[in-house]
Tab-separated table of C-alpha atoms and ligand atoms in Angstrom:
chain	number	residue	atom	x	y	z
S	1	UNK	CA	36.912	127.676	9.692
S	2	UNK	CA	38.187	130.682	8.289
S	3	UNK	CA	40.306	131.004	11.705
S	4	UNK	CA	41.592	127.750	11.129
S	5	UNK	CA	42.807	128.168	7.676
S	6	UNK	CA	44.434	131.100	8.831
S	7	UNK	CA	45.959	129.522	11.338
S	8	UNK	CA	46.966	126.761	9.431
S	9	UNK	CA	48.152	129.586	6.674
S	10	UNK	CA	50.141	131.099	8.891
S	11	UNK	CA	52.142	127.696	10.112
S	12	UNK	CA	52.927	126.903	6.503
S	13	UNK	CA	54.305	130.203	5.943
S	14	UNK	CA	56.540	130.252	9.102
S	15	UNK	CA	57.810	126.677	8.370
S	16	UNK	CA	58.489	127.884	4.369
S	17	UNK	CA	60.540	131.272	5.912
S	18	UNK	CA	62.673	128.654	8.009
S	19	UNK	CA	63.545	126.450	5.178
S	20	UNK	CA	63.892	129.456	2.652
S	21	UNK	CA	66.412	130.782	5.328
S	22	UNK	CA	68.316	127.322	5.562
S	23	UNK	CA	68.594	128.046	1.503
S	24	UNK	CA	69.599	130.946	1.740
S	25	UNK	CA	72.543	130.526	4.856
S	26	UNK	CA	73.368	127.535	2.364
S	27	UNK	CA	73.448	129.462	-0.424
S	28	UNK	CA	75.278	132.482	0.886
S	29	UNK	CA	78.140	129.581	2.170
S	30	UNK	CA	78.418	128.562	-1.507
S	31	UNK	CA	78.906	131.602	-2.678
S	32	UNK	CA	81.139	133.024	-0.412
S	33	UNK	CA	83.455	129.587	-1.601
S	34	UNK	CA	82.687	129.862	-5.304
S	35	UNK	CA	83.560	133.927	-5.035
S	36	UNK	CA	87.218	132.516	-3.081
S	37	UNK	CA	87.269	129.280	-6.210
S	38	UNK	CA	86.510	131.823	-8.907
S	39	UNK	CA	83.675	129.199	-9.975
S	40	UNK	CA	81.687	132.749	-11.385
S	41	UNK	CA	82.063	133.108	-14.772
S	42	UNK	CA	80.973	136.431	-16.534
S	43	UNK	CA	79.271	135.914	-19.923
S	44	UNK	CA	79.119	138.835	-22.465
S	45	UNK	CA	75.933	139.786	-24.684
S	46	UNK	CA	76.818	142.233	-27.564
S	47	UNK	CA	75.267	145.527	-27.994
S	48	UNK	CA	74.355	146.292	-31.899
S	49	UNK	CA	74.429	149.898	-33.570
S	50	UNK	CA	71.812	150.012	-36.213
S	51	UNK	CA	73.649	148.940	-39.360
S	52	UNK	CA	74.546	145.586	-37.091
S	53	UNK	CA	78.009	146.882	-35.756
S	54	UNK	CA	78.994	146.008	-32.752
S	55	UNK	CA	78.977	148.646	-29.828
S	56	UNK	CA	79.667	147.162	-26.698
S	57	UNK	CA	79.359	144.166	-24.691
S	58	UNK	CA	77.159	143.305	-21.381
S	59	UNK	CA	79.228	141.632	-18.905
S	60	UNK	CA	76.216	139.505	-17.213
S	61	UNK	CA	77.355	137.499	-14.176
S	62	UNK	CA	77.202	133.416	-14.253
S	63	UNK	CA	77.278	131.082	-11.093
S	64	UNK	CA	77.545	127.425	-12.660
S	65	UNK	CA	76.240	125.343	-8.917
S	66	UNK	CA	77.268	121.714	-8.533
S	67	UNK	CA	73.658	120.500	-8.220
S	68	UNK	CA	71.366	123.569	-8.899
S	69	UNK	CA	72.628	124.503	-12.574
S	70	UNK	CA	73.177	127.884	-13.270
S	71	UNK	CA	71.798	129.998	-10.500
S	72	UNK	CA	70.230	133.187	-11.728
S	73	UNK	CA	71.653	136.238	-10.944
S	74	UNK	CA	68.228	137.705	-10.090
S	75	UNK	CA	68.734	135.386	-7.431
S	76	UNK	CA	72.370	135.130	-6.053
S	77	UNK	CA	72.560	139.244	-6.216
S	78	UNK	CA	70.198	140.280	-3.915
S	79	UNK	CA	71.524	137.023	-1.676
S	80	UNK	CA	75.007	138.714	-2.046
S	81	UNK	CA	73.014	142.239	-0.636
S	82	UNK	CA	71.609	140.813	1.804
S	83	UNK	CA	74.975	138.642	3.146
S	84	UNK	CA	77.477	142.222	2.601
S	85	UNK	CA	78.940	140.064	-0.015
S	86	UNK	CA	78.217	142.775	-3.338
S	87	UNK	CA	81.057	144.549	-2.955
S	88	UNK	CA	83.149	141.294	-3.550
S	89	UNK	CA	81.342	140.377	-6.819
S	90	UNK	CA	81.600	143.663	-7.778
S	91	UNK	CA	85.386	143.982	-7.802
S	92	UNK	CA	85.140	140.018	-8.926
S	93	UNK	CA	83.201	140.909	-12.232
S	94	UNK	CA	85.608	143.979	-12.624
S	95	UNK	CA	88.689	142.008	-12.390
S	96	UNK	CA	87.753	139.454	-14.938
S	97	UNK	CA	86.094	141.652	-17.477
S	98	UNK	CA	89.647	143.991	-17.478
S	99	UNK	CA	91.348	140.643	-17.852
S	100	UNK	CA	89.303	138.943	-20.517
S	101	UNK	CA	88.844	142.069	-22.396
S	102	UNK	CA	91.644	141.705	-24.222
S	103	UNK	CA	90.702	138.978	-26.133
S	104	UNK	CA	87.212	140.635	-26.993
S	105	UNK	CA	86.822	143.167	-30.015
S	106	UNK	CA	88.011	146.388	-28.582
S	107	UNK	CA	84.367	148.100	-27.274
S	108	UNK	CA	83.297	149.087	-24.107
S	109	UNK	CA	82.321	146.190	-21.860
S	110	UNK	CA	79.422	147.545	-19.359
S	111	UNK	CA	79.417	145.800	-15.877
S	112	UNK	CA	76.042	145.855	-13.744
S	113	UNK	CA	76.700	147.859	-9.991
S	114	UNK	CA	73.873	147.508	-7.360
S	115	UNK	CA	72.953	150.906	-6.179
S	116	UNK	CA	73.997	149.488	-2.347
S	117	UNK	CA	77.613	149.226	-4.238
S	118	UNK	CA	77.742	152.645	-5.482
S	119	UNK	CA	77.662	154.166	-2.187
S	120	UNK	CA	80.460	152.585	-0.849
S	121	UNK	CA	82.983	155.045	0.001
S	122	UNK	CA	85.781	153.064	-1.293
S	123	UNK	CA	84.316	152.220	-4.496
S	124	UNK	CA	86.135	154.245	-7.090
S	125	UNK	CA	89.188	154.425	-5.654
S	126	UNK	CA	89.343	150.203	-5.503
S	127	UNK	CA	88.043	150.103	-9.330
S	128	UNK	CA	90.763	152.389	-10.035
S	129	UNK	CA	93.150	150.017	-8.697
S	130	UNK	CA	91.953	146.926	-10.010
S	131	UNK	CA	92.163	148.980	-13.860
S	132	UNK	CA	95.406	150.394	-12.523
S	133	UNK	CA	96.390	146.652	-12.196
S	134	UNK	CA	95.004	145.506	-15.273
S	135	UNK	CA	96.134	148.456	-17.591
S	136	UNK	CA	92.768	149.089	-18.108
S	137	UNK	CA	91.360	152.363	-19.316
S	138	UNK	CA	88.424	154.047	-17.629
S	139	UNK	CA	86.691	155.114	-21.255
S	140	UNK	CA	86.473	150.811	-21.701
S	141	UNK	CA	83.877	150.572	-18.593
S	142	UNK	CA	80.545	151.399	-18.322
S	143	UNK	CA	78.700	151.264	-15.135
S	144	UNK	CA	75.004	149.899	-15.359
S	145	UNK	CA	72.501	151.004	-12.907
S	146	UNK	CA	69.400	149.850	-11.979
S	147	UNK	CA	67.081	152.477	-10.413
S	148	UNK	CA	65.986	151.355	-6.987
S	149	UNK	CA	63.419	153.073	-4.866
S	150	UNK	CA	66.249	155.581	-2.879
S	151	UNK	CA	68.782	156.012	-5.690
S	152	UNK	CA	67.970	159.322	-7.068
S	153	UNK	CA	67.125	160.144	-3.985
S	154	UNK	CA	70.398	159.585	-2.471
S	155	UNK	CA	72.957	162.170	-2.680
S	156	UNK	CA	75.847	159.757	-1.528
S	157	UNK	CA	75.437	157.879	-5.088
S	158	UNK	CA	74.767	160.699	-7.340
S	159	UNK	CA	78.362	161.642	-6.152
S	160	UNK	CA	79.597	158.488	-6.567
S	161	UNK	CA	78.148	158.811	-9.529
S	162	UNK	CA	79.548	161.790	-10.800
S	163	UNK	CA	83.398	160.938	-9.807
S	164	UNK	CA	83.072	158.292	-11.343
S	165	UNK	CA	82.128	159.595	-14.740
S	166	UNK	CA	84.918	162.180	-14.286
S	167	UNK	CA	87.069	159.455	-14.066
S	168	UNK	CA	86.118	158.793	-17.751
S	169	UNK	CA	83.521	155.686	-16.990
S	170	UNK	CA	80.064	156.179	-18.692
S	171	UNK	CA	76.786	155.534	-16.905
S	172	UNK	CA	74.100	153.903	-18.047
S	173	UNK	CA	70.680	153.796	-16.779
S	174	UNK	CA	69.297	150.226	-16.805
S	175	UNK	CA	65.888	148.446	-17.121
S	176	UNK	CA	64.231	152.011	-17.277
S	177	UNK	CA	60.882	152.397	-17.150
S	178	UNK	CA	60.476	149.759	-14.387
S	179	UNK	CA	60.981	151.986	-11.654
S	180	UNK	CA	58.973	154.545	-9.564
S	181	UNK	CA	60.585	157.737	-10.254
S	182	UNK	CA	62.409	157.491	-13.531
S	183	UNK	CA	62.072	161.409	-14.478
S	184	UNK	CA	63.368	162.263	-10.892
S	185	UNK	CA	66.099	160.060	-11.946
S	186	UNK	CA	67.284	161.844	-15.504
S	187	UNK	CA	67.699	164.874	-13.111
S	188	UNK	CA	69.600	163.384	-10.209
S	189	UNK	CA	71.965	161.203	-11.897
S	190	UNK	CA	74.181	161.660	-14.091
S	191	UNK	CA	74.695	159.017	-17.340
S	192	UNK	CA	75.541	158.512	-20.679
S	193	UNK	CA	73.217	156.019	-21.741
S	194	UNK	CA	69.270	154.911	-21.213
S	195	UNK	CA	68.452	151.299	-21.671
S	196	UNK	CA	64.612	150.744	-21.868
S	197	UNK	CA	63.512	147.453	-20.089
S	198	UNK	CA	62.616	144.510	-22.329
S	199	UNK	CA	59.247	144.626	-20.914
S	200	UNK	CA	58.203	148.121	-22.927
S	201	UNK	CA	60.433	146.568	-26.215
S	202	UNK	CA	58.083	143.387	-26.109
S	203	UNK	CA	54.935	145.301	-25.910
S	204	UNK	CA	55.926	147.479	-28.890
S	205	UNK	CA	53.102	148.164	-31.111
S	206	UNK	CA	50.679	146.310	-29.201
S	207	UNK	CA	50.432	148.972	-26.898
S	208	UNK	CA	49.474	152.862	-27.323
S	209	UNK	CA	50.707	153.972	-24.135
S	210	UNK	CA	54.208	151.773	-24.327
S	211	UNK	CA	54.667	153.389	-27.615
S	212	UNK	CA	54.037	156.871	-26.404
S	213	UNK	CA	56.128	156.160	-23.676
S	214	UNK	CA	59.525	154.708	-25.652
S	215	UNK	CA	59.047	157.873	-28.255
S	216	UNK	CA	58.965	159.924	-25.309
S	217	UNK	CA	62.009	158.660	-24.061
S	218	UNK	CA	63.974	158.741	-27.397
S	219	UNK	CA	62.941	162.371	-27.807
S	220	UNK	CA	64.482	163.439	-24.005
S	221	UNK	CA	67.184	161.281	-24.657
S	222	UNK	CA	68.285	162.833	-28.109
S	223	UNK	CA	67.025	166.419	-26.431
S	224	UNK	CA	70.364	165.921	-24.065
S	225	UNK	CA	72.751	163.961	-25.986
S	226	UNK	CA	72.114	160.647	-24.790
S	227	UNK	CA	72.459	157.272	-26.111
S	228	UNK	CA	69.257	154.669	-26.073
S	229	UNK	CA	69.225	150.809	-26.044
S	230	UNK	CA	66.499	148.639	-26.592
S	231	UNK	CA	67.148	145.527	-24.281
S	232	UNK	CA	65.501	142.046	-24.678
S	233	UNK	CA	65.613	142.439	-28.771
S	234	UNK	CA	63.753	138.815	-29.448
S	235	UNK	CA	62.333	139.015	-32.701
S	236	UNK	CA	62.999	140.630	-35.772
S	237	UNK	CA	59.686	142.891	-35.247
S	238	UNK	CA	60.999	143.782	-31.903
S	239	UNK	CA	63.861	144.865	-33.772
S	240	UNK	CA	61.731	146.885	-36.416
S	241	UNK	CA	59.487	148.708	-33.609
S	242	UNK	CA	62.860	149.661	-31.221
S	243	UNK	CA	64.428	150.776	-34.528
S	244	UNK	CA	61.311	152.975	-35.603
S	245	UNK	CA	60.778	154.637	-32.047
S	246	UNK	CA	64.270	155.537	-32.627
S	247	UNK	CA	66.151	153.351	-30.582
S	248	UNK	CA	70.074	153.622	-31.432
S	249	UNK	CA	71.500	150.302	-29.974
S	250	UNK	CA	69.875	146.669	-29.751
S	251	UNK	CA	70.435	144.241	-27.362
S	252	UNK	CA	68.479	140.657	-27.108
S	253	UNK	CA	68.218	136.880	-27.825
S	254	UNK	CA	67.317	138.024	-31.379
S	255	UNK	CA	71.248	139.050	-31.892
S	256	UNK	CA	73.097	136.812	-29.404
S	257	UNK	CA	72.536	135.487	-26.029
S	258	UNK	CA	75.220	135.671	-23.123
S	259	UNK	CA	78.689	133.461	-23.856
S	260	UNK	CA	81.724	133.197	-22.823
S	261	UNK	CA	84.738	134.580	-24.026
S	262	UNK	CA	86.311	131.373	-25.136
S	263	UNK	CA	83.185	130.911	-26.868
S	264	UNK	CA	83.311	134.510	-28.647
S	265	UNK	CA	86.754	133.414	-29.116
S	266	UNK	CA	85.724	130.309	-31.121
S	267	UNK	CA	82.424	132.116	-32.863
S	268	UNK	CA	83.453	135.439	-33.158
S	269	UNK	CA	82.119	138.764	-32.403
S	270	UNK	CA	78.642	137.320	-31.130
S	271	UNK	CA	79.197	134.265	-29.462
S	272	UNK	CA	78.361	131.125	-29.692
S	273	UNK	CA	74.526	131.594	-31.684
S	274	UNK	CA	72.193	129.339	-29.086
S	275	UNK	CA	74.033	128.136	-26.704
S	276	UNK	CA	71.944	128.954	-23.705
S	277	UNK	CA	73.642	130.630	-20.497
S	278	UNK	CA	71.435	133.791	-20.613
Q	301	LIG	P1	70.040	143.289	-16.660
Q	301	LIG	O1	71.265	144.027	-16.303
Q	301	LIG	O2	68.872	144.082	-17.094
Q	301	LIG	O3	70.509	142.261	-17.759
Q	301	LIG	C1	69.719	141.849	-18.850
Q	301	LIG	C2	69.095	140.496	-18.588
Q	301	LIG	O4	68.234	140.145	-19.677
Q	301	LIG	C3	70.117	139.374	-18.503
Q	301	LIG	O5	69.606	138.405	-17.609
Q	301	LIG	C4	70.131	138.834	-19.933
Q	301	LIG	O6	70.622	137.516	-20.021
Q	301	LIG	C5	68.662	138.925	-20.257
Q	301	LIG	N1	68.397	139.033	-21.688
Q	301	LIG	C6	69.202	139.476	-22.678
Q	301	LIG	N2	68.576	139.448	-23.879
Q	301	LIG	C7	67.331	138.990	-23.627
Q	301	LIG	C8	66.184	138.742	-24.463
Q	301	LIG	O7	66.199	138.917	-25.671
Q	301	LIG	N3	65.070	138.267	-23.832
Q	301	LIG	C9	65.016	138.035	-22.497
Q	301	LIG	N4	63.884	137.577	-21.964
Q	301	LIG	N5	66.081	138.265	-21.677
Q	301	LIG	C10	67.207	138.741	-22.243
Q	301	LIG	P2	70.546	137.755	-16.496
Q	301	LIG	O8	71.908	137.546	-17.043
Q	301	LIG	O9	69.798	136.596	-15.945
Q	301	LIG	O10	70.674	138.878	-15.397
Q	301	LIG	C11	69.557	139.307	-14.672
Q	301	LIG	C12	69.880	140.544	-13.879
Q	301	LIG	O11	70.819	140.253	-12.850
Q	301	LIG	C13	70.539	141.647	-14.707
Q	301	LIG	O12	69.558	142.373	-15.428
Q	301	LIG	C14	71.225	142.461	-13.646
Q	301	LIG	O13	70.316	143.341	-13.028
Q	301	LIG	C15	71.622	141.382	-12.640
Q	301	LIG	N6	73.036	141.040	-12.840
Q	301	LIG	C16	73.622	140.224	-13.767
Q	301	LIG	N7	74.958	140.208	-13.623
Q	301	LIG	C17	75.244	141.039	-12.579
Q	301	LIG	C18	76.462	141.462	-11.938
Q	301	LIG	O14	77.589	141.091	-12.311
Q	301	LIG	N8	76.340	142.337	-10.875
Q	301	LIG	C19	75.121	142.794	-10.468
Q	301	LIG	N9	75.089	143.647	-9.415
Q	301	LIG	N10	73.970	142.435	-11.051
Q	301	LIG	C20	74.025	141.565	-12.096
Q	302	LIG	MG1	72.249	145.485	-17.130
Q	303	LIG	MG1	68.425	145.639	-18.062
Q	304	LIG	MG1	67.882	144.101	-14.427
């Protein structure tokens, strides 16, 4: 019987891996048209100091489908990896951050890079020209990282890396904590700015070891001069715990989800308060 099932498991599976690769040939077609359309929006999330101030913005990439809704970038990203079509949205969420940025408030905008990006060898040199084009300055970018198994490890992108911070972009470490080497990290890459995932901020003070972990990380980050945000901010005591552990900069649902810029336009600084494309 148990033969059978596993047969029968194993039939099932090969039948779901052909229809998740029609989806994804289908889905990689639709992209590479929306990318040429410019159907991809980018939606900002602001960044809050503690006294409420704006800091910065997240630019957090939006793919509005026909019949599908908004397609999650956790989705459509690694599709892009996989289909050598990151580089494009890349430079795509690049070019329309320089060019909405002007009608945001005048703070950094930070733009998420796949580690597979930042080891392209043509990488700084074509953001260069696209802020060239734009008459954007470096100092308004920062580049958000999240750590994959082979970043630190790679030499190619902590060089990368480092030109590009020369250049006068900041680097921020992203969703940290949710990786497998984060100390080997803080020594292989350089960066400006630590963002701790919204899975330890959640789990604030219901959890010793989360809140060992965050203090620890506020205490190395102040040690060498770096900034710290708390991501995925979604209640007020979320706010409370980040701000105790010593978080400087909140990010979350709590403050503002993702909009538009014609809907920061309209609302102001923070966007429009629940409108959902985050
Ligand atoms: P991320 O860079 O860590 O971005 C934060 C994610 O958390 C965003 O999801 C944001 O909408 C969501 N978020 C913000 N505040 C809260 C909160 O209070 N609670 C909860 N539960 N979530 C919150 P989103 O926009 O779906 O993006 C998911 C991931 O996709 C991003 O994680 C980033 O890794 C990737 N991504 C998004 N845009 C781009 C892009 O332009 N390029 C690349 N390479 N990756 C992108
Ligand atoms: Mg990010
Ligand atoms: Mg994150
Ligand atoms: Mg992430």
């Amino acid at each position: 019987a148990s033969k059978r099932r596993g047969r029968a498991c194993s039939t099932l599976f090969d039948e779901d891996m052909m229809s998740d690769m029609r989806n994804e040939k289908a889905l990689v077609r639709e992209l590479r048209a929306a990318l040429l359309l410019q159907h991809l929006r980018v939606a900002y999330q602001p960044i809050l100091g503690s006294n409420g101030e704006l800091m910065a913005y997240e630019a957090l990439l939006r793919w509005p489908h026909a019949l599908r809704g908004y397609i999650s970038p956790d989705v459509f990203i690694p599709v892009a990896e996989r289909a050598g079509l990151i580089a494009d949205v890349g430079y795509y969420v690049l070019r329309q951050v320089c060019t909405e940025m002007s009608r945001l408030q005048p703070v950094p905008v930070n733009i998420n890079l796949s580690a597979s990006q930042i080891a392209l060898p043509d990488l700084l040199d074509r953001m260069l020209e696209i802020l060239d084009e734009t008459g954007t300055d470096p100092s308004r970018i920062v580049i958000e990282i999240t750590e994959s198994a082979s970043l630190a490890a790679n030499e190619v992108v902590a060089g990368h890396l480092r030109a590009i911070q020369n250049r006068g972009f900041r680097i921020a470490l992203d969703d940290f904590g949710m990786g497998y080497s984060e100390f080997n990290q803080l020594r292989a890459l350089p960066f400006d700015v630590i963002k701790i995932d919204k899975s330890y901020i959640c789990a604030l003070g219901t959890d010793m070891v989360t809140d060992v972990f965050v203090n620890a990380v506020v205490e190395i980050a102040r040690r060498l001069g770096k900034v710290v945000v708390a991501e995925g901010i979604e209640t007020e005591d979320d706010r409370l715990r980040a701000g105790a552990a010593g978080c400087h900069r909140f990010q979350g649902y709590y403050f503002a989800k993702p909009a538009f810029v014609e809907e920061i336009d309209r609302a102001g600084a923070c966007g429009a308060a629940g409108r959902l494309i985050g």
